[in-house]
PDB file of C-alpha atoms in Angstrom:
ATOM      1  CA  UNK C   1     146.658  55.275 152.228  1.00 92.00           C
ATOM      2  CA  UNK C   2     143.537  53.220 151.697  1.00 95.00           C
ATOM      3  CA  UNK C   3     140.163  55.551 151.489  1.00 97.00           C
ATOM      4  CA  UNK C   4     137.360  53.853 153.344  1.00 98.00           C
ATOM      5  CA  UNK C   5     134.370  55.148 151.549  1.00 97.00           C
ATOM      6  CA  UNK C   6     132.308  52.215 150.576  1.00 98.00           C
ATOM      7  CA  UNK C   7     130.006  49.575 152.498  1.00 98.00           C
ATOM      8  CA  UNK C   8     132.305  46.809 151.365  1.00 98.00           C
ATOM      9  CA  UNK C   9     135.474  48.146 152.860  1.00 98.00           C
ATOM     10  CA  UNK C  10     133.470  48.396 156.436  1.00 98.00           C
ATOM     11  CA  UNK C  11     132.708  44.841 156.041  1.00 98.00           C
ATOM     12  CA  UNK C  12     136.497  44.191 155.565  1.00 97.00           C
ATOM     13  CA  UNK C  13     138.289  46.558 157.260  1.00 98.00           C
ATOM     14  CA  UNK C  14     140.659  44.365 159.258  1.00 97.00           C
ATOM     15  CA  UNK C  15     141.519  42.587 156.186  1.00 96.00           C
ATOM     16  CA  UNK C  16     142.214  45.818 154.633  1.00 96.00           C
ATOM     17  CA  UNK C  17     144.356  46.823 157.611  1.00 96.00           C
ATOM     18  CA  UNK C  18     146.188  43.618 157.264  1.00 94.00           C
ATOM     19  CA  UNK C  19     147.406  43.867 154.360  1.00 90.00           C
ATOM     20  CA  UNK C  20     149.473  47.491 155.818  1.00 86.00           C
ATOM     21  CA  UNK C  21     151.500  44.786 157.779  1.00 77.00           C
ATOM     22  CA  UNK C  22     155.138  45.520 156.486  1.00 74.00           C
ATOM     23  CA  UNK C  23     153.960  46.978 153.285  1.00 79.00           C
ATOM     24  CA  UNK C  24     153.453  50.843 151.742  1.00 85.00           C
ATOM     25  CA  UNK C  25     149.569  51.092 153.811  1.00 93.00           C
ATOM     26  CA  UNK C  26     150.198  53.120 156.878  1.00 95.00           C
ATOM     27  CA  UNK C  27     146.669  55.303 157.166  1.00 97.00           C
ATOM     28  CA  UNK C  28     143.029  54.910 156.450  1.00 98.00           C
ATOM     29  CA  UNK C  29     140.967  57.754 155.552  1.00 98.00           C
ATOM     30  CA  UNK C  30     137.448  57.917 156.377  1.00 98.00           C
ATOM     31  CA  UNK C  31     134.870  58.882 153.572  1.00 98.00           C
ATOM     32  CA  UNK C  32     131.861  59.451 155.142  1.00 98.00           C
ATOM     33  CA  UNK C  33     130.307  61.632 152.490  1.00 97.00           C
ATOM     34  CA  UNK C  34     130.727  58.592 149.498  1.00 97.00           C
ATOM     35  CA  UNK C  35     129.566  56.166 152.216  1.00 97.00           C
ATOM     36  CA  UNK C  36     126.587  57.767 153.193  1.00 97.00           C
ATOM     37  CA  UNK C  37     125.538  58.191 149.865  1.00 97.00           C
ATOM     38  CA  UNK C  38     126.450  54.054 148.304  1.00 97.00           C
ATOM     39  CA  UNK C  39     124.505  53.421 152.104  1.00 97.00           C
ATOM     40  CA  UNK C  40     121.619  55.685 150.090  1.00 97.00           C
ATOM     41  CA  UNK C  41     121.817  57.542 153.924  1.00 97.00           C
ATOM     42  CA  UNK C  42     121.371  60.779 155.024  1.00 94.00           C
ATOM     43  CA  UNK C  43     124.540  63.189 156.192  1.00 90.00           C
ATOM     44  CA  UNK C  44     124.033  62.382 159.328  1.00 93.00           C
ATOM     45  CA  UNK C  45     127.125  62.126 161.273  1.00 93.00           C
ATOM     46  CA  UNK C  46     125.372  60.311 164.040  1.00 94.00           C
ATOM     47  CA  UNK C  47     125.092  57.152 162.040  1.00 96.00           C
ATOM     48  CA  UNK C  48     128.867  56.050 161.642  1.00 97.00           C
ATOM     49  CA  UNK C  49     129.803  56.178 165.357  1.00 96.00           C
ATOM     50  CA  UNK C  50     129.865  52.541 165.566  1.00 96.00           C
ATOM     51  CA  UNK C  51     131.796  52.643 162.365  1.00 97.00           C
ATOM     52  CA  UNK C  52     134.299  55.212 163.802  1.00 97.00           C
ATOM     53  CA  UNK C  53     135.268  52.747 166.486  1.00 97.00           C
ATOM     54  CA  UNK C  54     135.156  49.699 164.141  1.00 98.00           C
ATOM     55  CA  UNK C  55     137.667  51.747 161.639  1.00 98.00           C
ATOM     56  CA  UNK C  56     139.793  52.926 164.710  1.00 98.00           C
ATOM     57  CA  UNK C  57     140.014  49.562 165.923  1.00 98.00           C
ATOM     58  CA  UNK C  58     141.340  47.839 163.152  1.00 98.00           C
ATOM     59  CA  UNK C  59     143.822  50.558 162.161  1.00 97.00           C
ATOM     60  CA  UNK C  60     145.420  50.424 165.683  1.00 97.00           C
ATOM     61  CA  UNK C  61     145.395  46.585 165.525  1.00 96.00           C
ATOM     62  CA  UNK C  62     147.978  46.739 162.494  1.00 96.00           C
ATOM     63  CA  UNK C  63     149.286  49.935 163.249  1.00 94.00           C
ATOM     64  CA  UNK C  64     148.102  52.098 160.879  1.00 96.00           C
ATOM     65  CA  UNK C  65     147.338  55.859 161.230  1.00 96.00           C
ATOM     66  CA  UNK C  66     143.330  56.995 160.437  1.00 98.00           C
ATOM     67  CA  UNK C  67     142.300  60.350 159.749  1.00 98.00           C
ATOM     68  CA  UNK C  68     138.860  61.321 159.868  1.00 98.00           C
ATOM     69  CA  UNK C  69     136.354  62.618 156.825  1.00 98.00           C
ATOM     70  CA  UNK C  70     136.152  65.868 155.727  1.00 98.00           C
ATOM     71  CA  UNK C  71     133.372  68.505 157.736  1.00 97.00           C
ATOM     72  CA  UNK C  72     131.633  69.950 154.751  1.00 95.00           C
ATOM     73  CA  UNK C  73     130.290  73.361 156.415  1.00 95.00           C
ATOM     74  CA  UNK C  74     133.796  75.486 156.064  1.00 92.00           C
ATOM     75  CA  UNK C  75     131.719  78.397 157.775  1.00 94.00           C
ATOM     76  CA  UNK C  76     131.146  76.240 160.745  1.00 96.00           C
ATOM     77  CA  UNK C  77     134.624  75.952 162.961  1.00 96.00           C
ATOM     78  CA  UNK C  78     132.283  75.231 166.027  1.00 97.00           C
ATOM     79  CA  UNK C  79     130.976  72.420 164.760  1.00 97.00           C
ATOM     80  CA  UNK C  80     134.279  71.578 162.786  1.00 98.00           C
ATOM     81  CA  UNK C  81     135.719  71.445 166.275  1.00 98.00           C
ATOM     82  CA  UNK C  82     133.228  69.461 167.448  1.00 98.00           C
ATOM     83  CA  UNK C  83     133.691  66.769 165.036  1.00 97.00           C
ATOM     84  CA  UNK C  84     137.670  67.106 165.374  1.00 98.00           C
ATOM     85  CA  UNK C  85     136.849  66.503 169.258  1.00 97.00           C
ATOM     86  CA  UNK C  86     134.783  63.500 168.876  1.00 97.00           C
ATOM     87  CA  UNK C  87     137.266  62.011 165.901  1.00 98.00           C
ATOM     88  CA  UNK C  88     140.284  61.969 168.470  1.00 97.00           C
ATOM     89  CA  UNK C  89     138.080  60.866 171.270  1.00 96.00           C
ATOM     90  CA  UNK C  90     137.745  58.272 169.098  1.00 97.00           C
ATOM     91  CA  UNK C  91     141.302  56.832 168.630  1.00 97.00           C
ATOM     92  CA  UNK C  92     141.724  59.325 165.289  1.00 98.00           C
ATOM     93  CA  UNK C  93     144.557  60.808 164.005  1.00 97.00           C
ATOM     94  CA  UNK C  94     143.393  63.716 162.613  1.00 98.00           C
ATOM     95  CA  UNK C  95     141.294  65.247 160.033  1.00 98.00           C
ATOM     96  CA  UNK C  96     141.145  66.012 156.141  1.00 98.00           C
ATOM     97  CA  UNK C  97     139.876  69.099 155.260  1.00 97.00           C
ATOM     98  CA  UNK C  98     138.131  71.030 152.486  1.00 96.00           C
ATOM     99  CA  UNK C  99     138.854  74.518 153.457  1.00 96.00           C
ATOM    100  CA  UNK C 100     142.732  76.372 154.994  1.00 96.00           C
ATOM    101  CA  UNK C 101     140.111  77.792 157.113  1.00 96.00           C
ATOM    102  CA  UNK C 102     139.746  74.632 159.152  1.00 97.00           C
ATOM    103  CA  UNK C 103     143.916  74.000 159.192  1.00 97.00           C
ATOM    104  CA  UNK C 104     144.120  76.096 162.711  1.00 97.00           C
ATOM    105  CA  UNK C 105     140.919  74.189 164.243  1.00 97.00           C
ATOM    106  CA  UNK C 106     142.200  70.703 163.220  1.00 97.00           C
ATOM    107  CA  UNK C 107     146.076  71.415 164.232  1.00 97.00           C
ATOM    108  CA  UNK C 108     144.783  72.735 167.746  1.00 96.00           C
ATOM    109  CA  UNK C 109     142.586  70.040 168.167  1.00 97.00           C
ATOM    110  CA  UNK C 110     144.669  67.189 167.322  1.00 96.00           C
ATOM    111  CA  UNK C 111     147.743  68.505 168.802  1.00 94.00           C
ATOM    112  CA  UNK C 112     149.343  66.749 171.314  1.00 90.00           C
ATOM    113  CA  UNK C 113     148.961  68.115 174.858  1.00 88.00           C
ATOM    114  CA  UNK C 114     152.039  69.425 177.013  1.00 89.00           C
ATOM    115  CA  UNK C 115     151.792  66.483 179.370  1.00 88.00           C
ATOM    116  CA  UNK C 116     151.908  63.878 176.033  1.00 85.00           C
ATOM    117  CA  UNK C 117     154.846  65.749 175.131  1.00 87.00           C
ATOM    118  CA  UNK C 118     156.646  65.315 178.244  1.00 87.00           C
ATOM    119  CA  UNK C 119     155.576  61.756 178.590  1.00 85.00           C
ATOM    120  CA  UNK C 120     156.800  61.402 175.184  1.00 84.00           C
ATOM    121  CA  UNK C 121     160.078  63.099 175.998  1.00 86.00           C
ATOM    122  CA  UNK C 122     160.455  61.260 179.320  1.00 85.00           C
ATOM    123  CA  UNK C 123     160.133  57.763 176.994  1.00 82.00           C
ATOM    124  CA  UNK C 124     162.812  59.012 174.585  1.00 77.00           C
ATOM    125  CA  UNK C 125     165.447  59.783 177.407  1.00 73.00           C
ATOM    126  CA  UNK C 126     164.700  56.844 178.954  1.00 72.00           C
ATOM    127  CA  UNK C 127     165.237  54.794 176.024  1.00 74.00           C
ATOM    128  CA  UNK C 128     167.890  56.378 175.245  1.00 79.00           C
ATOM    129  CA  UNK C 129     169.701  55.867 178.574  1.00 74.00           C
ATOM    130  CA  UNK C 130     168.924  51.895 178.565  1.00 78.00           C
ATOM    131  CA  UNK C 131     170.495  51.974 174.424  1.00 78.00           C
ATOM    132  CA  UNK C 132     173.749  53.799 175.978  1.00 80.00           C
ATOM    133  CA  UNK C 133     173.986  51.522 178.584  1.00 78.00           C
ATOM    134  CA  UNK C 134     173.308  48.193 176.754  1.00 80.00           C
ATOM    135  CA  UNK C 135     176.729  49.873 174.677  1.00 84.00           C
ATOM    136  CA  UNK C 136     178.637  50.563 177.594  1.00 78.00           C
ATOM    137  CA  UNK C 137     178.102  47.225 179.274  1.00 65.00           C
TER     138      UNK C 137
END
């Protein structure tokens, strides 16, 4: 797991996603709150959209998972959803949290759907038809 928290890693996050290429990296976790604050920023989600899809990008290109920063308001699971909404819109993962409160909003959220499932199922069966017939034949 490789925390993205700091304006360097931003600048270098497909090298840093490279090097999760057959070794122990498989997710990057988002740190907005540390970023914002070494960018000497506001909290304002707003500004790392482009940095979402940047950080998205570059995990999928090396196949690595990302997970999305923390919401700080734990008293907020309307706009925790709406930030769990926008992170898998986004190509994320899912979602750390601060709070069990936010562990239903984030699970729902990020779930798969019922038709993923069954796509997912229907791959599965289907591979696993073409392995038992590569044996057979």
């Amino acid at each position: 797991m490789a925390m993205i928290e700091m304006p360097e890693a931003i600048l270098k996050l497909a090298e840093i996603a490279a090097l999760g290429t057959g070794k122990r990296l498989t997710t990057f976790v988002m740190g907005f709150n540390d970023l914002a604050k070494e960018m000497r920023a506001e909290q304002d989600r707003a500004i790392f959209g482009p940095v979402m899809t940047q950080a998205a990008i570059a995990a999928r290109a090396y196949g690595l998972n990302i997970l999305d920063s923390v919401y700080n308001d734990f008293n907020d699971p309307a706009g925790l959803e709406a930030e769990c909404s926008e992170a898998k819109k986004s190509g994320f993962d899912g979602k750390t949290l601060i709070h069990p409160a936010q562990i239903e909003t984030a699970n729902r959220v990020f779930a798969p759907s019922a038709d993923e499932i069954a796509a997912a199922e229907a791959g599965q069966l289907v591979a696993t038809a073409q392995a038992i017939e590569s044996l057979a034949g």
